[in-house]
Amino acid sequence: MSHANNSELINRLKRAQGHMATIVRMVEEGREGLVIAQQMLAVIKAVEKAKAMLIADHIEHHLEAVVGPLPRETRERLSTLGEIARYL
């Protein structure tokens, strides 16, 4: 699947983008630093999850391009790569 067609990835990124816009407004309004930092951490986590999803999709897409369609069992085993990618 192309990353451009991955609606879950796109939705995650759009939510993070909207949340980031809210943080910018909070800074401009002079909101408390602790509250802003907490909201920034939420955006960072959201972007990290999107990154892991992107990496896992990228690996799967290119692997299938080389070896052909993957059986369900292989896809399940590959999902662990997506899990470990969140630590990158």
Coordinates of C-alpha atoms in Angstrom, one line a residue:
M1 CA 0.0 0.0 0.0
S2 CA 1.3 3.5 -0.8
H3 CA 1.9 5.7 2.1
A4 CA -0.3 8.3 0.4
N5 CA -3.2 5.9 0.5
N6 CA -2.8 4.9 4.1
S7 CA -5.8 6.8 5.7
E8 CA -4.8 5.8 9.2
L9 CA -1.3 7.3 8.8
I10 CA -2.7 10.4 7.2
N11 CA -5.3 10.8 10.0
R12 CA -2.7 10.4 12.7
L13 CA -0.6 13.1 11.1
K14 CA -3.5 15.5 10.6
R15 CA -4.5 15.1 14.3
A16 CA -0.9 15.8 15.4
Q17 CA -0.9 18.8 13.1
G18 CA -4.1 20.2 14.6
H19 CA -2.8 19.5 18.1
M20 CA 0.4 21.4 17.3
A21 CA -1.6 24.4 16.1
T22 CA -3.3 24.4 19.5
I23 CA 0.0 24.3 21.2
V24 CA 1.2 27.3 19.2
R25 CA -1.9 29.2 20.3
M26 CA -1.2 28.2 23.9
V27 CA 2.3 29.6 23.7
E28 CA 1.0 32.8 22.1
E29 CA -1.6 33.2 24.9
G30 CA 1.1 32.7 27.6
R31 CA -0.4 29.5 29.0
E32 CA 1.5 27.7 31.8
G33 CA 4.7 26.0 30.6
L34 CA 3.9 22.7 32.3
V35 CA 0.6 22.4 30.5
I36 CA 2.3 23.3 27.2
A37 CA 5.1 20.8 27.8
Q38 CA 2.5 18.1 28.5
Q39 CA 0.7 18.8 25.3
M40 CA 4.0 18.9 23.4
L41 CA 4.8 15.4 24.7
A42 CA 1.4 14.2 23.4
V43 CA 2.3 15.5 19.9
I44 CA 5.7 13.9 20.0
K45 CA 4.2 10.5 20.9
A46 CA 1.6 10.8 18.1
V47 CA 4.3 11.6 15.6
E48 CA 6.5 8.8 16.9
K49 CA 3.6 6.3 16.4
A50 CA 3.0 7.7 12.9
K51 CA 6.7 7.2 12.1
A52 CA 6.6 3.6 13.3
M53 CA 3.6 3.0 11.1
L54 CA 5.3 4.6 8.1
I55 CA 8.4 2.5 8.6
A56 CA 6.5 -0.7 9.0
D57 CA 4.4 0.0 5.8
H58 CA 7.6 1.0 3.9
I59 CA 9.3 -2.3 4.9
E60 CA 6.3 -4.4 4.0
H61 CA 5.7 -2.6 0.7
H62 CA 9.3 -3.0 -0.5
L63 CA 9.6 -6.5 0.7
E64 CA 6.5 -7.5 -1.3
A65 CA 7.9 -5.7 -4.3
V66 CA 10.9 -8.0 -4.1
V67 CA 9.4 -11.4 -3.1
G68 CA 5.7 -11.0 -4.0
P69 CA 2.6 -11.2 -1.9
L70 CA 3.3 -12.3 1.7
P71 CA 1.3 -15.0 3.4
R72 CA -0.7 -14.1 6.6
E73 CA 1.8 -15.8 8.9
T74 CA 4.7 -13.8 7.4
R75 CA 2.8 -10.6 7.7
E76 CA 2.1 -11.3 11.4
R77 CA 5.8 -12.0 12.0
L78 CA 6.7 -8.8 10.2
S79 CA 4.4 -6.8 12.4
T80 CA 7.1 -7.2 15.1
L81 CA 9.3 -5.0 13.0
G82 CA 6.7 -2.3 13.2
E83 CA 6.7 -2.7 16.9
I84 CA 10.4 -2.4 17.3
A85 CA 10.5 0.5 14.8
R86 CA 8.9 2.7 17.4
Y87 CA 12.2 2.6 19.3
L88 CA 14.1 4.2 16.4

